[in-house]
PDB file of C-alpha atoms and ligand atoms in Angstrom:
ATOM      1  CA  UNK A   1     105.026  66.544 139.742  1.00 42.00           C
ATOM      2  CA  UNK A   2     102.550  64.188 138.604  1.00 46.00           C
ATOM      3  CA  UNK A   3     103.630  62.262 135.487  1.00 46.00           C
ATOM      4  CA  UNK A   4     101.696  63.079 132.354  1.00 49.00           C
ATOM      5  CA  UNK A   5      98.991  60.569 131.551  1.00 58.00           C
ATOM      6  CA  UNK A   6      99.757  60.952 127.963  1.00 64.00           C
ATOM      7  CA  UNK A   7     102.373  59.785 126.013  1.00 60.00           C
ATOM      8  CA  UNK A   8     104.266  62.334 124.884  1.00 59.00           C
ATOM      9  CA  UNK A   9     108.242  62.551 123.727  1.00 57.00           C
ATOM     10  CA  UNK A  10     109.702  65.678 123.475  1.00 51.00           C
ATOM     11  CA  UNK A  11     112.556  66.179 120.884  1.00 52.00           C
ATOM     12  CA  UNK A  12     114.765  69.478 120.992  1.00 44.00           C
ATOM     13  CA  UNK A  13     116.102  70.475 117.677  1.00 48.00           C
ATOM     14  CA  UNK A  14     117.682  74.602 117.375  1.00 52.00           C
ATOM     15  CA  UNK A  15     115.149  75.598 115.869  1.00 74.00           C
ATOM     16  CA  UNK A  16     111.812  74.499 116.797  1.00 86.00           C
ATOM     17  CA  UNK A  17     110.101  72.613 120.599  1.00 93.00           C
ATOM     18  CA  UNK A  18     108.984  69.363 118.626  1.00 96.00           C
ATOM     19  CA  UNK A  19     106.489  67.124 120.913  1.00 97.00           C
ATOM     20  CA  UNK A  20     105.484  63.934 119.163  1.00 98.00           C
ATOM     21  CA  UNK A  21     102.473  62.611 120.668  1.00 98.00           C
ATOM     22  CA  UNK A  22     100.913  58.822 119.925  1.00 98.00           C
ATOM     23  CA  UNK A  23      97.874  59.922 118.356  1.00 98.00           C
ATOM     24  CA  UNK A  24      95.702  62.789 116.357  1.00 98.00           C
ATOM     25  CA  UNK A  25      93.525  62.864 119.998  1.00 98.00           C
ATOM     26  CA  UNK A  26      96.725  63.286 122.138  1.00 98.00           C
ATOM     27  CA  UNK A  27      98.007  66.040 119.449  1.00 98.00           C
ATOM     28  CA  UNK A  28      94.838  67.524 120.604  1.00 98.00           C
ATOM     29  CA  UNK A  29      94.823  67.379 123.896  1.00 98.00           C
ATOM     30  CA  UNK A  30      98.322  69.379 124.310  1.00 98.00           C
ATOM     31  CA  UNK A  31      97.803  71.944 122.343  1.00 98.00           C
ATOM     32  CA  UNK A  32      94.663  72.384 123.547  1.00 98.00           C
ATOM     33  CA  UNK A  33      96.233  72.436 127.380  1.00 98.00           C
ATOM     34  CA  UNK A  34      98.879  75.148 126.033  1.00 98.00           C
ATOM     35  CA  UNK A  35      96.274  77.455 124.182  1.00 98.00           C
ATOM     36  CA  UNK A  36      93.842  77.223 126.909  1.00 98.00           C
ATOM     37  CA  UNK A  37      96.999  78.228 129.528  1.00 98.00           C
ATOM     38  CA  UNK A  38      97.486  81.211 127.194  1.00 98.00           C
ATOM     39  CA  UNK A  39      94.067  82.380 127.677  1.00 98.00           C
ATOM     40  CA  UNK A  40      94.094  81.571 131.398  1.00 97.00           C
ATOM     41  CA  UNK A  41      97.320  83.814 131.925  1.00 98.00           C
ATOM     42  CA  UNK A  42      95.847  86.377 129.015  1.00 98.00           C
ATOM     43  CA  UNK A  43      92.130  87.000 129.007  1.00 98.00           C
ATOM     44  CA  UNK A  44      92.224  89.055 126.491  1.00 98.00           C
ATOM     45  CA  UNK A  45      94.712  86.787 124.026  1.00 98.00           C
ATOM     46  CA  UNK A  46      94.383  87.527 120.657  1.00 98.00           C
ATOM     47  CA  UNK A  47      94.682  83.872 119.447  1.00 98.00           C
ATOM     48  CA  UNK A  48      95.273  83.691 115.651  1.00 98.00           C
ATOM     49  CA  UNK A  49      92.998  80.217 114.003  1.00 98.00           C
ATOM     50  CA  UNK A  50      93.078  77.444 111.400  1.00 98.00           C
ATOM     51  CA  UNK A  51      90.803  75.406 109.657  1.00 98.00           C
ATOM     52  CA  UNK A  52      91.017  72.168 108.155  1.00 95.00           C
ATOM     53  CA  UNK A  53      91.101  68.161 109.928  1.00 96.00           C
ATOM     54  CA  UNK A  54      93.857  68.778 111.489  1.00 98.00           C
ATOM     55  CA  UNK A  55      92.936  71.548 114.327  1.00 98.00           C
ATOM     56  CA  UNK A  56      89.650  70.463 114.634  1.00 98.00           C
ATOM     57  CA  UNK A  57      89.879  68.103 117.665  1.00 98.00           C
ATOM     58  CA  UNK A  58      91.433  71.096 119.489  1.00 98.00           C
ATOM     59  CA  UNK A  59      88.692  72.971 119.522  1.00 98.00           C
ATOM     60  CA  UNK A  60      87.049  70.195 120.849  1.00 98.00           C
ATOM     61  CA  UNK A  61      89.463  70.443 123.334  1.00 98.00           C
ATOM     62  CA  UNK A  62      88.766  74.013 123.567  1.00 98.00           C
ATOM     63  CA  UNK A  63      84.585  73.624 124.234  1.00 98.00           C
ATOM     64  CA  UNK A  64      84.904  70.334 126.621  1.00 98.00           C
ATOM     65  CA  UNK A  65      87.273  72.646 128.876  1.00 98.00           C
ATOM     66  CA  UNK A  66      84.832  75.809 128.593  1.00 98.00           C
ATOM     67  CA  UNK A  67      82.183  73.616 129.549  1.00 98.00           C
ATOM     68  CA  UNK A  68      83.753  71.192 132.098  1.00 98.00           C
ATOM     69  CA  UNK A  69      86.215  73.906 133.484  1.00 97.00           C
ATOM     70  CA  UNK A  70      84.780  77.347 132.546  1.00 97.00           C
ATOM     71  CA  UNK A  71      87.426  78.909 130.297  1.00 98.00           C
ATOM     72  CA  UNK A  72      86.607  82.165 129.650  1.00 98.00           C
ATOM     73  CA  UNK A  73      86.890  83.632 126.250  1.00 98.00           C
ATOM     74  CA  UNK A  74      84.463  86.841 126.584  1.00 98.00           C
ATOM     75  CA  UNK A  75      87.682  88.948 126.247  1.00 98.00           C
ATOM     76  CA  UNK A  76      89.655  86.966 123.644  1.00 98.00           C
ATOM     77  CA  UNK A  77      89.989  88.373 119.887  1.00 98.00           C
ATOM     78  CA  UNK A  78      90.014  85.652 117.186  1.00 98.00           C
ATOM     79  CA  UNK A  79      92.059  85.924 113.747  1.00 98.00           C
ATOM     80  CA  UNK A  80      91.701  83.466 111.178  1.00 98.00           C
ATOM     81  CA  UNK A  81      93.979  82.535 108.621  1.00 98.00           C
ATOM     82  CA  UNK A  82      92.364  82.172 105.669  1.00 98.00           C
ATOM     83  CA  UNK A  83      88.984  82.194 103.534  1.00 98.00           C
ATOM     84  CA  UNK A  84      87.861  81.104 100.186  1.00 98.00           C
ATOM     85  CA  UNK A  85      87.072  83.938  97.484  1.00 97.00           C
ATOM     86  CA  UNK A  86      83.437  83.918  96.144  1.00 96.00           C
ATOM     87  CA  UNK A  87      81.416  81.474  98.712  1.00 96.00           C
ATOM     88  CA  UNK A  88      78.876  83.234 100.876  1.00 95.00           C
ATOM     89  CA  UNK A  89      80.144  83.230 104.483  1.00 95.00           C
ATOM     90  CA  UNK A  90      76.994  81.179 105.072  1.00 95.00           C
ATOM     91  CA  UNK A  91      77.825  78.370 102.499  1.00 96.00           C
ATOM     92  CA  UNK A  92      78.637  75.059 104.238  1.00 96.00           C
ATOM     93  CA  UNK A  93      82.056  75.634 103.278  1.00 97.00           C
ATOM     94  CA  UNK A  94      83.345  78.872 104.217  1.00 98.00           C
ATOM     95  CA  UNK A  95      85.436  79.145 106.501  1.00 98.00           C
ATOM     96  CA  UNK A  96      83.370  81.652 108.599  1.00 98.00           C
ATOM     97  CA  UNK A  97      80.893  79.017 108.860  1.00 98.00           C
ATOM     98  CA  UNK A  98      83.711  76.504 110.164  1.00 98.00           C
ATOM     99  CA  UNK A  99      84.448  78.344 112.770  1.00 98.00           C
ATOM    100  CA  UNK A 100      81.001  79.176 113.781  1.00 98.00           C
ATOM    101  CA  UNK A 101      80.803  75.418 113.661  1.00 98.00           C
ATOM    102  CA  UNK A 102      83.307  73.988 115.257  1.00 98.00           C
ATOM    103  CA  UNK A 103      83.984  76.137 117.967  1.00 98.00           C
ATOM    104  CA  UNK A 104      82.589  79.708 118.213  1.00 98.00           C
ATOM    105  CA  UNK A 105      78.913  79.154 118.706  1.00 98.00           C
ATOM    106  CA  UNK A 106      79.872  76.804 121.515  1.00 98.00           C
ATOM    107  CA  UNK A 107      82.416  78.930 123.527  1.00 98.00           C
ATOM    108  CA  UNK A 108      81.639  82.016 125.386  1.00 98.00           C
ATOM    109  CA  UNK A 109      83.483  84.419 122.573  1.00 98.00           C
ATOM    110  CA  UNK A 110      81.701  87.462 121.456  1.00 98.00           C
ATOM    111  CA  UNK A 111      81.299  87.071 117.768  1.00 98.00           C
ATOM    112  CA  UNK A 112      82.401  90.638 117.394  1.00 98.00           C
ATOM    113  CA  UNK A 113      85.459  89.599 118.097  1.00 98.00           C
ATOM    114  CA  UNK A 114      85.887  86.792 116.087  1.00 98.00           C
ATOM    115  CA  UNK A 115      87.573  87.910 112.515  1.00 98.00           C
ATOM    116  CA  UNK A 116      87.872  85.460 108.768  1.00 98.00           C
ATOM    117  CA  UNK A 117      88.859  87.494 105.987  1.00 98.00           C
ATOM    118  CA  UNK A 118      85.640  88.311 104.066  1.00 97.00           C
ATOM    119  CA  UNK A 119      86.159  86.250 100.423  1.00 97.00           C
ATOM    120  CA  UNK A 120      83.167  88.296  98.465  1.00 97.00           C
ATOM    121  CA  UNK A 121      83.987  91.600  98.858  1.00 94.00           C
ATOM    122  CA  UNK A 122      84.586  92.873  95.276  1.00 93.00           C
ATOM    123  CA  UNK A 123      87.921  95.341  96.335  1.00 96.00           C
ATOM    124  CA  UNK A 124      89.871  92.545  97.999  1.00 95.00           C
ATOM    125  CA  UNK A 125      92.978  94.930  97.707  1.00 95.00           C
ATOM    126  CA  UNK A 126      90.977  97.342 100.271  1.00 97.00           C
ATOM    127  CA  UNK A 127      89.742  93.806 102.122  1.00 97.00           C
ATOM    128  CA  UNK A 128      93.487  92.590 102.602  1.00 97.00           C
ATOM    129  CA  UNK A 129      94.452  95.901 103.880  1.00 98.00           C
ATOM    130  CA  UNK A 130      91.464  96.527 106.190  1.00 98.00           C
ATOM    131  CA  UNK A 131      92.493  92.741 107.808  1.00 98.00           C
ATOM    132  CA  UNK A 132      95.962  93.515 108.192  1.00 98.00           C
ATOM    133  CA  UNK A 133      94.986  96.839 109.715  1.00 98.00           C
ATOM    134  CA  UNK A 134      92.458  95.379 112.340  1.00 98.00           C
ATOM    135  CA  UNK A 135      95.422  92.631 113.078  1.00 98.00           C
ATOM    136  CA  UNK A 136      97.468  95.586 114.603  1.00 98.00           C
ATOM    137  CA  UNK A 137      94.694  97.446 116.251  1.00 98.00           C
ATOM    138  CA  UNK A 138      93.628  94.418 118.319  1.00 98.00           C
ATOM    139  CA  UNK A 139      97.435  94.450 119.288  1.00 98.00           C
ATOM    140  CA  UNK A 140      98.484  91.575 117.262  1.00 98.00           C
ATOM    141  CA  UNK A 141      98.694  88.048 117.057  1.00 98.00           C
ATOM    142  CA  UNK A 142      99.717  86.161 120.528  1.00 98.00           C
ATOM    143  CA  UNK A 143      99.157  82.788 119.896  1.00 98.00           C
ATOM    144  CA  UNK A 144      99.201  81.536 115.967  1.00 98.00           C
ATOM    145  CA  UNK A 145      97.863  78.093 115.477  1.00 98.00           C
ATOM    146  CA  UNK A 146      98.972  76.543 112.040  1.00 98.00           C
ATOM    147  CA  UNK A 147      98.965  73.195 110.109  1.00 98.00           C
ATOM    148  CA  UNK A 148     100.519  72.637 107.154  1.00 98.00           C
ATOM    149  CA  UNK A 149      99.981  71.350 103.308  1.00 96.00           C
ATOM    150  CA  UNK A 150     101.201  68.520 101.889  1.00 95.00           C
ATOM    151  CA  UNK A 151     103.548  71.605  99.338  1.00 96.00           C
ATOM    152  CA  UNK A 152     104.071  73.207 102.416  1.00 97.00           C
ATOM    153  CA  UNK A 153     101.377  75.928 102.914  1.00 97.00           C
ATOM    154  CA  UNK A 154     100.876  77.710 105.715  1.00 98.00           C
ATOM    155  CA  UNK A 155      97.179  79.622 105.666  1.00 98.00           C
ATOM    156  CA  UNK A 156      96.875  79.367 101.699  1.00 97.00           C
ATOM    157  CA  UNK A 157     100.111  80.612 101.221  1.00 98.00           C
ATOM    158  CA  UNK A 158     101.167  78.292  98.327  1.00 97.00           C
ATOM    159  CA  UNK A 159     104.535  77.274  97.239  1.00 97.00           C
ATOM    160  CA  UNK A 160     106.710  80.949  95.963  1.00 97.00           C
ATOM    161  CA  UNK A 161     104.937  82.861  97.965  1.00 97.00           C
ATOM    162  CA  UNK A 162     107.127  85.691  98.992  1.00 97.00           C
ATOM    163  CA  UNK A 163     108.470  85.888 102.475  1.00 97.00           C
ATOM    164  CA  UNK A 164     107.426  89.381 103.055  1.00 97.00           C
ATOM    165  CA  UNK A 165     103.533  88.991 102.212  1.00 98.00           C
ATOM    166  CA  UNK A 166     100.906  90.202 104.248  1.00 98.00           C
ATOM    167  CA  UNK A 167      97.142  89.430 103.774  1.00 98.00           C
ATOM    168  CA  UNK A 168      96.528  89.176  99.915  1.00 98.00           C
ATOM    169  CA  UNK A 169      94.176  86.939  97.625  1.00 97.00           C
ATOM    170  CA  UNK A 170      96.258  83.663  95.747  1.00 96.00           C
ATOM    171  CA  UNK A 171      95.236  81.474  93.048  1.00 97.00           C
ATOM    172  CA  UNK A 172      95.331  77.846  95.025  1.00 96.00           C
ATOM    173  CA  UNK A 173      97.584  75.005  93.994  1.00 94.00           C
ATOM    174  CA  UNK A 174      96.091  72.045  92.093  1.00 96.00           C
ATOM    175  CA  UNK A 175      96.914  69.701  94.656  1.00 94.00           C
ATOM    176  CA  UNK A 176      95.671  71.849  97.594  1.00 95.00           C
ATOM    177  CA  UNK A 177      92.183  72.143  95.294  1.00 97.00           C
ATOM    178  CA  UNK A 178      92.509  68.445  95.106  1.00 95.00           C
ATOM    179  CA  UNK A 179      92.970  67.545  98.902  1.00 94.00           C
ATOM    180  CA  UNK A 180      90.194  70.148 100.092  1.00 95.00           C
ATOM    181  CA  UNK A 181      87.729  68.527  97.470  1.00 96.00           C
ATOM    182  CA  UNK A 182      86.707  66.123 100.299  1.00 95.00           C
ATOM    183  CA  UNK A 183      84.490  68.987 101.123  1.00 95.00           C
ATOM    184  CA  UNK A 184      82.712  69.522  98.009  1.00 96.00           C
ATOM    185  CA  UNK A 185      81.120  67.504  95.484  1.00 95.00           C
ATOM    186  CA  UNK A 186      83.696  67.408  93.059  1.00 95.00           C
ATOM    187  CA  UNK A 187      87.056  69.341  92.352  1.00 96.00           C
ATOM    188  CA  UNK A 188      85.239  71.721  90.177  1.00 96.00           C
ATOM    189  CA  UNK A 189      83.042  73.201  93.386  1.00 96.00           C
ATOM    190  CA  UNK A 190      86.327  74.118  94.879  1.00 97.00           C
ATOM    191  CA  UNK A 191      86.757  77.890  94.742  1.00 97.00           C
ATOM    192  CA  UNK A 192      89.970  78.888  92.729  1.00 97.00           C
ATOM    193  CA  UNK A 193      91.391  81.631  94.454  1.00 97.00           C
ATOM    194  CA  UNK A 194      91.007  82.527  98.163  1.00 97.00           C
ATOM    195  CA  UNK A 195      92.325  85.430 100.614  1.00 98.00           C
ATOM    196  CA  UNK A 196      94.823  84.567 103.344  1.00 98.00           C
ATOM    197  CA  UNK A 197      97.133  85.730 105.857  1.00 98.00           C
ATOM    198  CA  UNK A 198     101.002  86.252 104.159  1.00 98.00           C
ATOM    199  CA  UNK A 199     104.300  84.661 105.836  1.00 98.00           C
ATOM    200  CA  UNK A 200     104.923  88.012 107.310  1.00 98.00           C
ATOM    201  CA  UNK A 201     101.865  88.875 109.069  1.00 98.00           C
ATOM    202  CA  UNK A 202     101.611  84.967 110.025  1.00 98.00           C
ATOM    203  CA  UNK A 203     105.897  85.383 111.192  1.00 97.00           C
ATOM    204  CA  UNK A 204     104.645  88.289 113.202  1.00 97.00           C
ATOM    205  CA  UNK A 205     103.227  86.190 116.009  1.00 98.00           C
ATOM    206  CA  UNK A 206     104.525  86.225 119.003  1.00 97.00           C
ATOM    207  CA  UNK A 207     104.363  82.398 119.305  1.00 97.00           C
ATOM    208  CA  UNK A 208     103.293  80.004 116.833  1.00 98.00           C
ATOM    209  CA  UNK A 209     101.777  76.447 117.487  1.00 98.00           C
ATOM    210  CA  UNK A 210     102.014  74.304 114.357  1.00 98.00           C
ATOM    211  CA  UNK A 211     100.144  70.737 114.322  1.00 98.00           C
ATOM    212  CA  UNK A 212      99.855  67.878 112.362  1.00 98.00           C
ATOM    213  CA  UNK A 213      98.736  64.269 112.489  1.00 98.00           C
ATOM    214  CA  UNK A 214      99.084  60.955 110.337  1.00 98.00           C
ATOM    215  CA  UNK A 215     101.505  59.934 108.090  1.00 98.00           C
ATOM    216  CA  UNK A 216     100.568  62.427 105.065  1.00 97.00           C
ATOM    217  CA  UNK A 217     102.058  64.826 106.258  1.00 98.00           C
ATOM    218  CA  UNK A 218     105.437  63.344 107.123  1.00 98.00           C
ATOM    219  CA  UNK A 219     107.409  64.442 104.002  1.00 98.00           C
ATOM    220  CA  UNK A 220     106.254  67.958 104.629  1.00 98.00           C
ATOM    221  CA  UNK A 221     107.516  67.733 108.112  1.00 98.00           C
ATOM    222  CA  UNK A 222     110.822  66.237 107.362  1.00 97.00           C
ATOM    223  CA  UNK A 223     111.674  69.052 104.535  1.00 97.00           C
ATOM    224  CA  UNK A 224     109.887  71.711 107.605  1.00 96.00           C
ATOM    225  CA  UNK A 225     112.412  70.567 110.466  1.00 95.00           C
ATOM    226  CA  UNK A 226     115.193  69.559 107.564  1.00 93.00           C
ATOM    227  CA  UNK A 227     114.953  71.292 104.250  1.00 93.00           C
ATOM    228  CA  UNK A 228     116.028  74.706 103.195  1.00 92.00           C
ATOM    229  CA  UNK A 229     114.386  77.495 103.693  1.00 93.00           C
ATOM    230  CA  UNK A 230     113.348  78.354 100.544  1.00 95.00           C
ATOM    231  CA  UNK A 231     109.734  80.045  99.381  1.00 97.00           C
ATOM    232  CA  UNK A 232     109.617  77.258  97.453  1.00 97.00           C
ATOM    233  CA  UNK A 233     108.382  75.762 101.130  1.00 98.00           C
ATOM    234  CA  UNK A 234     106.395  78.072 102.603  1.00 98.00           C
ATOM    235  CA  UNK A 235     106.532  76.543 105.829  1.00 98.00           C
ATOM    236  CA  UNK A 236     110.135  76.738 106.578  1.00 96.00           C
ATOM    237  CA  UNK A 237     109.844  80.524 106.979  1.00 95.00           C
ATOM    238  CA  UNK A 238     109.105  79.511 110.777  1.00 96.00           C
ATOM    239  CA  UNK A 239     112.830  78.411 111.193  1.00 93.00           C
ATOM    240  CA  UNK A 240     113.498  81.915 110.959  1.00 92.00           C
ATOM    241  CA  UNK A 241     110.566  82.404 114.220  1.00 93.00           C
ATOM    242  CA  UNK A 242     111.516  83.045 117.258  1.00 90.00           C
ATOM    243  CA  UNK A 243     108.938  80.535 119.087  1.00 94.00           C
ATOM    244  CA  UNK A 244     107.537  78.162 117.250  1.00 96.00           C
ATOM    245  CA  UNK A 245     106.216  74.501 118.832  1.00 97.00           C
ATOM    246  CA  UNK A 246     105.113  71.445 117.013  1.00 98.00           C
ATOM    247  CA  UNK A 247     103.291  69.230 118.094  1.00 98.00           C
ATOM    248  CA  UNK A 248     102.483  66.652 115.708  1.00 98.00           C
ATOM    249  CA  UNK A 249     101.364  62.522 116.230  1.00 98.00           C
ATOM    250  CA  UNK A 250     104.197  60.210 115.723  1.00 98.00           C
ATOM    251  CA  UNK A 251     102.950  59.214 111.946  1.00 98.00           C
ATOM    252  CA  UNK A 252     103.538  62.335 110.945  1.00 98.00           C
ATOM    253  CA  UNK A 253     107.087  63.170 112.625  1.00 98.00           C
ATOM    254  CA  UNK A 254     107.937  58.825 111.487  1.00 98.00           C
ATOM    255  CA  UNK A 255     110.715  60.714 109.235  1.00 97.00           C
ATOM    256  CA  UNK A 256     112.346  63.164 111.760  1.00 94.00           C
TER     257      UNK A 256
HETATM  258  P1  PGA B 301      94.273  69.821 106.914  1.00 80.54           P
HETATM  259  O1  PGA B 301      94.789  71.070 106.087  1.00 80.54           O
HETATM  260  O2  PGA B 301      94.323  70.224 108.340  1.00 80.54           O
HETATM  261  O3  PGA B 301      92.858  69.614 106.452  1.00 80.54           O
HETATM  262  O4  PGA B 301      95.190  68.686 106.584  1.00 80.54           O
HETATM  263  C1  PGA B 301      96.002  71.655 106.449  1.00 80.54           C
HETATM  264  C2  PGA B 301      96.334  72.727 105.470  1.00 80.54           C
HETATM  265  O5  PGA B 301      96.036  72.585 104.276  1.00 80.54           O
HETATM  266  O6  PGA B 301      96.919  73.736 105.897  1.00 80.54           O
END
């Protein structure tokens, strides 16, 4: 076989497939090659999604190869994770508009079958359920792609979050408000509250990519592969996952 062109070192720990890659754009590039194999060998994957910095270059990844290769993804269902409460899906940063964004108005997908948790719908009791409800009607989640907070979060599930959640509306941490007010104008723009995904529905993936680049994110990745698994750290729920790969740039694994 022809040897990878990028420089990749792949670590094998019980629990999870760690592959530490030089650089954010290499993080990129491999979990863009292993989503878009999914789709190839699934048409109709439902691929779960993230916002934030960190996934961003992979769906780059995602419209260079749909342009340069023809990727189909006219069949594929999209989940996100996660949306603010109380911005209008059209403000500049919602998460619906993200996506749109960054990926979806530049990839073949039918917008019908793209799905973000709506954040202004005044019964978000009825909102969670109707989410978690479409989640198992479009057969469930094949592919998960996650990052992770600096506390640990997974979609906004914030530090004591129980295990066993599904889709329900949490008040964010200070420090998550903090490190998404690069966004906004000041820390006081930043929504309060938003509507995400629980550790169950997210645990109910059939396979879970989790990424994560540069070296602010190394403590959270030590006390991920390391730690206890504890609510207190959302993310090490996904020890207790079946198939979970990380693929992460070598400043943020520099502690494992
Ligand atoms: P980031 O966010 O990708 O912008 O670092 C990750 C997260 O908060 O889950």
């Amino acid at each position: 076989m022809k040897p990878n062109k990028i420089n990749q070192q792949r670590v094998n720990t019980m629990l999870f497939e760690i592959i530490r890659t030089e650089n954010y754009e290499d993080m990129s590039k491999i979990a863009a090659k292993r989503v878009i194999g999914k789709v190839q060998q699934k048409p109709d994957a439902v691929l779960g999604l993230a916002t934030g910095s960190t996934p961003e270059g992979l769906y780059k990844e995602f419209i260079k190869d749909h342009k340069e290769n023809g990727t189909s993804y006219e069949k594929v269902n999209t989940v996100n994770l996660d949306e603010y409460m109380g911005l209008d899906r059209n403000d500049k940063n919602s998460y619906f508009t993200f996506m749109r964004e960054k990926l979806f108005n530049h990839i073949d997908i039918d917008l019908e079958n793209t799905n973000v948790p709506n954040g202004m719908v005044s019964d978000m009791e009825a909102e969670a359920k109707r989410y978690e409800e479409h989640i198992k009607e479009i057969g469930g989640i094949d592919l998960q792609i996650l990052g992770i907070g600096h506390n640990g979060h997974i979609g906004f599930n914030e530090p004591g979050t129980s295990f066993d959640s599904r889709t329900h509306v949490i008040e964010l941490a200070e420090s998550t408000r903090e490190a998404n007010s690069r966004y906004f104008h000041s820390i006081d723009e930043v929504p309060t509250h938003a509507i995400t995904m629980g550790i169950q529905s997210i645990m109910d993936s059939k396979e879970i990519i989790l990424l994560a680049s540069g070296a602010g994110k190394a403590e959270a990745m030590k006390k991920l592969v390391y730690g206890e698994i504890t609510e207190d750290f959302p993310a090490s729920a996904l020890r207790l996952h079946k198939k979970v790969t990380i693929i992460a740039d070598k400043d943020a694994l520099q502690l494992i």
